[in-house]
PDB file of C-alpha atoms in Angstrom:
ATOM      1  CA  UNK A   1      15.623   7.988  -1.542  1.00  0.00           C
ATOM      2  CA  UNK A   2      12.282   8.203  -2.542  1.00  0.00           C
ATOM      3  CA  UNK A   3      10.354   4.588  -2.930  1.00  0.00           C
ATOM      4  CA  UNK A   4       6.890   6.514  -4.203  1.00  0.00           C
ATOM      5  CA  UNK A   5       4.528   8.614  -3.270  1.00  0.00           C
ATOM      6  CA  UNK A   6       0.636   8.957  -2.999  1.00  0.00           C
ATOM      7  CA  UNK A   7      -2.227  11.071  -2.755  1.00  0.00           C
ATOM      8  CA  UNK A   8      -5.814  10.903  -2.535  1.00  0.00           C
ATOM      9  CA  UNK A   9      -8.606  13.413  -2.080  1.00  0.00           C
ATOM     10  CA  UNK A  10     -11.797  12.199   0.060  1.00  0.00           C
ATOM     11  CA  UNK A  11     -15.300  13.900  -0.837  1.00  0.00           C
ATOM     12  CA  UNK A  12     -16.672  13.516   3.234  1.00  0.00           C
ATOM     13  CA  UNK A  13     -20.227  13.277   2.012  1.00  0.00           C
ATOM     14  CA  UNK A  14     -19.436  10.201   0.231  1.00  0.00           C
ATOM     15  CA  UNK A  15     -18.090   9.124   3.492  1.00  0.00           C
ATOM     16  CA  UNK A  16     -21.207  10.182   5.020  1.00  0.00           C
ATOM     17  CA  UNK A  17     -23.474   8.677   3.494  1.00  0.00           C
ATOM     18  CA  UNK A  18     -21.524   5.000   3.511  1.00  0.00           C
ATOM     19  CA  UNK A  19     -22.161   5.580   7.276  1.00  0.00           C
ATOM     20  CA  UNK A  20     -25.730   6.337   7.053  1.00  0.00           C
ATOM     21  CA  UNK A  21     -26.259   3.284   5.071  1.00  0.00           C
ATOM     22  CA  UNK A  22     -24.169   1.059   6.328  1.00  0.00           C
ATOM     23  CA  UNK A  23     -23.571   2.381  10.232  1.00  0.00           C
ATOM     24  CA  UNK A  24     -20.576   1.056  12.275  1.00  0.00           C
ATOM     25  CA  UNK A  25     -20.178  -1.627   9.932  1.00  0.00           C
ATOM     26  CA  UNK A  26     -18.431   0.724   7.490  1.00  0.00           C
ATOM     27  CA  UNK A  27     -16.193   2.433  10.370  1.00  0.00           C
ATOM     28  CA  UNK A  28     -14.876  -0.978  11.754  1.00  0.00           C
ATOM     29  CA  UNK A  29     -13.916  -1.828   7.882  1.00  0.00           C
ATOM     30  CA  UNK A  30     -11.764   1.082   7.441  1.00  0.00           C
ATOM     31  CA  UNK A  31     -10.613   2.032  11.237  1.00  0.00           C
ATOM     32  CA  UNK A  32      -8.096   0.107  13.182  1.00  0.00           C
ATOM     33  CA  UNK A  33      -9.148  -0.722  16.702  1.00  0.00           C
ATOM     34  CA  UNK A  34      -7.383   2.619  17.867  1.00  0.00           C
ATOM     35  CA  UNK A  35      -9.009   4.946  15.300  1.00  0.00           C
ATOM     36  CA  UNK A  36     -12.312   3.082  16.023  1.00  0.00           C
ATOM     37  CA  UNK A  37     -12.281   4.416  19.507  1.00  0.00           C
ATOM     38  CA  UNK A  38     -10.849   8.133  18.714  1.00  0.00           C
ATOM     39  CA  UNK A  39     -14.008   7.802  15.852  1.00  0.00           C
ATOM     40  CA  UNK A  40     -16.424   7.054  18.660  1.00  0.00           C
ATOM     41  CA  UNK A  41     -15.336   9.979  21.189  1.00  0.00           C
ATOM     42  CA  UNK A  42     -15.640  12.647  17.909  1.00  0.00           C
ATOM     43  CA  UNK A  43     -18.934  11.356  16.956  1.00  0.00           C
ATOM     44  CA  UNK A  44     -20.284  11.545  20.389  1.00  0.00           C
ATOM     45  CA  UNK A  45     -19.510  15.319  21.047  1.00  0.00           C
ATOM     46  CA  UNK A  46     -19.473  16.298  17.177  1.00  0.00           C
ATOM     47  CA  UNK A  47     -20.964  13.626  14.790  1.00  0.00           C
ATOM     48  CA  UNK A  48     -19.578  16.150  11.653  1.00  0.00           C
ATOM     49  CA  UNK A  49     -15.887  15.192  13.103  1.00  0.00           C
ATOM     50  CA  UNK A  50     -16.341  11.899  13.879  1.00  0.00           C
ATOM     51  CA  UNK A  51     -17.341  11.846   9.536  1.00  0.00           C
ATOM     52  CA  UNK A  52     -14.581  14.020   8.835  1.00  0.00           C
ATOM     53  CA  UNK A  53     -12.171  12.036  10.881  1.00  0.00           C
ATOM     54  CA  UNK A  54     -13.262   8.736   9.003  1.00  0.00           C
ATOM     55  CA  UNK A  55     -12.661  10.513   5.747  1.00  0.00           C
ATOM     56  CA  UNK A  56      -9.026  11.939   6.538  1.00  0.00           C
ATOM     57  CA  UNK A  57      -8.309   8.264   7.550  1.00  0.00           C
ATOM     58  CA  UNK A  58      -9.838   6.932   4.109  1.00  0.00           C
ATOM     59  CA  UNK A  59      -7.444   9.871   2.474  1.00  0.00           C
ATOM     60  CA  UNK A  60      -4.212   8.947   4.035  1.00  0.00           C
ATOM     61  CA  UNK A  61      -4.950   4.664   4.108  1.00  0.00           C
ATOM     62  CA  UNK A  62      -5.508   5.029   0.158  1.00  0.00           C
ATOM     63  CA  UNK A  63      -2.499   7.874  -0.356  1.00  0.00           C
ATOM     64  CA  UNK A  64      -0.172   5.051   1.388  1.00  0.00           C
ATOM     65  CA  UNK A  65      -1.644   2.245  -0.198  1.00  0.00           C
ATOM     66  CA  UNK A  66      -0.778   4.473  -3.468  1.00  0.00           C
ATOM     67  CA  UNK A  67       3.192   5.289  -2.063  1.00  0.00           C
ATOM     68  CA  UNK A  68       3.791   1.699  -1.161  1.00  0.00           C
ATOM     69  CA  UNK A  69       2.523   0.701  -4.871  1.00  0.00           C
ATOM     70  CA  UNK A  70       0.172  -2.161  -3.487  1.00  0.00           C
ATOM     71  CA  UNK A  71      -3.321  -0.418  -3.590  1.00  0.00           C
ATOM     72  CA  UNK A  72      -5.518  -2.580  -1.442  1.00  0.00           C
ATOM     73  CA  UNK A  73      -3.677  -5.662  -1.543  1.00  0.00           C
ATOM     74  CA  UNK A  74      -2.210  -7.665   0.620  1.00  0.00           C
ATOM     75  CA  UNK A  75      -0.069  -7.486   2.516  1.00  0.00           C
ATOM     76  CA  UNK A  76      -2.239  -3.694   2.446  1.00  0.00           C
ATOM     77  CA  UNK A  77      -5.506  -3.479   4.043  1.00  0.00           C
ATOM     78  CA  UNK A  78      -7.210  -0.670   5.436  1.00  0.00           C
ATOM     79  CA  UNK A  79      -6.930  -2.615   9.332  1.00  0.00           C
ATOM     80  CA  UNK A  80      -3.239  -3.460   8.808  1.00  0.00           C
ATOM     81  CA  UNK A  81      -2.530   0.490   8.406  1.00  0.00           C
ATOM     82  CA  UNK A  82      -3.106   2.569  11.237  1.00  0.00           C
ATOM     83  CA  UNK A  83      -2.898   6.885  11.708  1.00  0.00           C
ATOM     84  CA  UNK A  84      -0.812   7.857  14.753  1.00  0.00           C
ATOM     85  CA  UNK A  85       0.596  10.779  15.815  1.00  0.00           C
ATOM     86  CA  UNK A  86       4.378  11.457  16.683  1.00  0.00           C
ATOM     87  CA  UNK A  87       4.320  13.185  20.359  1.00  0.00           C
ATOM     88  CA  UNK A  88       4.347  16.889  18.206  1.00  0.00           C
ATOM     89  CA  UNK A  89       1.150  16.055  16.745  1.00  0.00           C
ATOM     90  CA  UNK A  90       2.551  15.499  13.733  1.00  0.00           C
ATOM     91  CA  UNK A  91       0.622  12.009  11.855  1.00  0.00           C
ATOM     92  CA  UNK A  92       2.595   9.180  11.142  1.00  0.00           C
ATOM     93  CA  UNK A  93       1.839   5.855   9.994  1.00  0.00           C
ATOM     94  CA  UNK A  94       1.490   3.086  12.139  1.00  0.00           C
ATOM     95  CA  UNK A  95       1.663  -0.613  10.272  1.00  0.00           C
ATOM     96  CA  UNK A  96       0.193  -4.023  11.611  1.00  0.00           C
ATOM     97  CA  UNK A  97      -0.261  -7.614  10.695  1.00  0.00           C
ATOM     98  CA  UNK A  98       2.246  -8.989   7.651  1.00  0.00           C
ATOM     99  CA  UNK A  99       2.567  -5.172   5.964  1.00  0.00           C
ATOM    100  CA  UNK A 100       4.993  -4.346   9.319  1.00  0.00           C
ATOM    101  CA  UNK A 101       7.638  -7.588   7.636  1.00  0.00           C
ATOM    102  CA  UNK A 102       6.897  -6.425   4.228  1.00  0.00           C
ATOM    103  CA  UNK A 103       7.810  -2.653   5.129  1.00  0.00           C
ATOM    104  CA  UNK A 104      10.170  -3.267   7.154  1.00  0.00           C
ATOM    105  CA  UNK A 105      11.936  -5.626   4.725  1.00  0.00           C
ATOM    106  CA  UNK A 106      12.066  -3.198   2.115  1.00  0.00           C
ATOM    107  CA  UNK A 107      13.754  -0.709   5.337  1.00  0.00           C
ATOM    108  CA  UNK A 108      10.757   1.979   4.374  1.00  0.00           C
ATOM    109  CA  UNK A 109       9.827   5.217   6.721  1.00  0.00           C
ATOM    110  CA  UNK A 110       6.287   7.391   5.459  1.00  0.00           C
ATOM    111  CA  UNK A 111       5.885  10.470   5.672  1.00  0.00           C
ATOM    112  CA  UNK A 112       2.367  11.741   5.794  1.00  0.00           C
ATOM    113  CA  UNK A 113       0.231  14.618   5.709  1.00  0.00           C
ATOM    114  CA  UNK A 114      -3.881  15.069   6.139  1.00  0.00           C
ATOM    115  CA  UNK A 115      -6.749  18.206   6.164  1.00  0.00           C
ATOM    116  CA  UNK A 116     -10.044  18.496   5.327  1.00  0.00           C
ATOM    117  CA  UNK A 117     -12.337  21.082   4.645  1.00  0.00           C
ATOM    118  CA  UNK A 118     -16.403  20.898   4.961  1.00  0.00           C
ATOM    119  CA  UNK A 119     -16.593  18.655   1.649  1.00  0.00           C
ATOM    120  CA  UNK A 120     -13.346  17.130   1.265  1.00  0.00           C
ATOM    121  CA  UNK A 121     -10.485  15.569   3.171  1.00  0.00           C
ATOM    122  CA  UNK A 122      -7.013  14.631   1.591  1.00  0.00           C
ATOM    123  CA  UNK A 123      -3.663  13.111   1.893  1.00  0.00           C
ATOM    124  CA  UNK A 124      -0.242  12.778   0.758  1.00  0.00           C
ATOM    125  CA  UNK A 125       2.263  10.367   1.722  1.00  0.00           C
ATOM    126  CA  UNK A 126       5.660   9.621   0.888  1.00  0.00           C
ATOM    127  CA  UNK A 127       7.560   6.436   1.333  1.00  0.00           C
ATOM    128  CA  UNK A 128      11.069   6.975   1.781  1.00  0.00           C
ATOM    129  CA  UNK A 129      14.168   3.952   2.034  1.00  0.00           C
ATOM    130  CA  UNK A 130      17.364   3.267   2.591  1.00  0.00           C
ATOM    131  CA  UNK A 131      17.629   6.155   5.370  1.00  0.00           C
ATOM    132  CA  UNK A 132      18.928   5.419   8.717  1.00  0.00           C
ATOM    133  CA  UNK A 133      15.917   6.214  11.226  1.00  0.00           C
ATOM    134  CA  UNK A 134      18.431   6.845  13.668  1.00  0.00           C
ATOM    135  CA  UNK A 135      20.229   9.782  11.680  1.00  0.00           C
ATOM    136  CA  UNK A 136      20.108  13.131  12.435  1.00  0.00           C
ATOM    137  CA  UNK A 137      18.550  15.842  10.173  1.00  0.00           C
ATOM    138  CA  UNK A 138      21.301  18.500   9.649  1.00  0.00           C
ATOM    139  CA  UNK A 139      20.242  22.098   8.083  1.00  0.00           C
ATOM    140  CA  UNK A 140      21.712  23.217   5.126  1.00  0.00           C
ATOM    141  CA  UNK A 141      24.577  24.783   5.193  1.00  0.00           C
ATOM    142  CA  UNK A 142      24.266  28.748   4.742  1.00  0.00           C
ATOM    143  CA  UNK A 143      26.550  30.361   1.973  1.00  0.00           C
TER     144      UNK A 143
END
């Protein structure tokens, strides 16, 4: 069953220039200790990625924050919510500090999605419950 959803569109220059003006400062405010190091390899070989890659995570921290119905408050803050990847590729959310007991109380899974293009990055989650994490995805049965 569905518990919400959220979306958010990121303009990257917006992004860009937070960075200009306020440096690393703005990256360790919005990027978990993981992302912060992912951030630092991009920007070293590409600094337009390492922008981009800031935005998608602004996108898909304030898309969740939207699909758990909290915005950015707490238990929600942009260090307690982390973007992984399953071992496809595929990006999954990754909780931390008191939102893991407050998702996992309310037995919540996300599913998440993120792109960007050269001006804007976006995201879409949805927060599913009351789904065994364990059970297996059948196909539809043809007729």
């Amino acid at each position: 069953m569905i518990y919400g959803i959220g979306t958010d569109i990121c303009d990257i220059r917006r992004i860009a220039q937070s960075l200009e003006r306020h440096g690393a400062r703005f990256a360790h405010k919005v990027l978990t200790d993981n992302e912060l190091l992912t951030w630092q390899k991009r920007s070293a070989r590409w600094p337009a990625r390492g922008v981009s890659f800031v935005a998608t995570r602004f996108a898909v921290k304030e898309a969740f924050s939207k699909a758990i119905g909290l915005g950015m408050h707490m238990p929600m803050t942009w260090r307690h919510c982390e973007v992984g990847h399953h071992p496809g590729g595929q990006p999954r959310i990754i909780t931390h500090g008191p939102l893991t007991p407050w998702c996992e109380q309310r037995g919540l899974r996300f599913h998440v999605t993120l792109s960007d293009e050269k001006e804007y990055a976006v995201a879409f989650c949805i927060a599913e419950v009351g789904m065994d994490p364990n059970a297996q995805i059948r196909p539809l049965a043809q007729t």
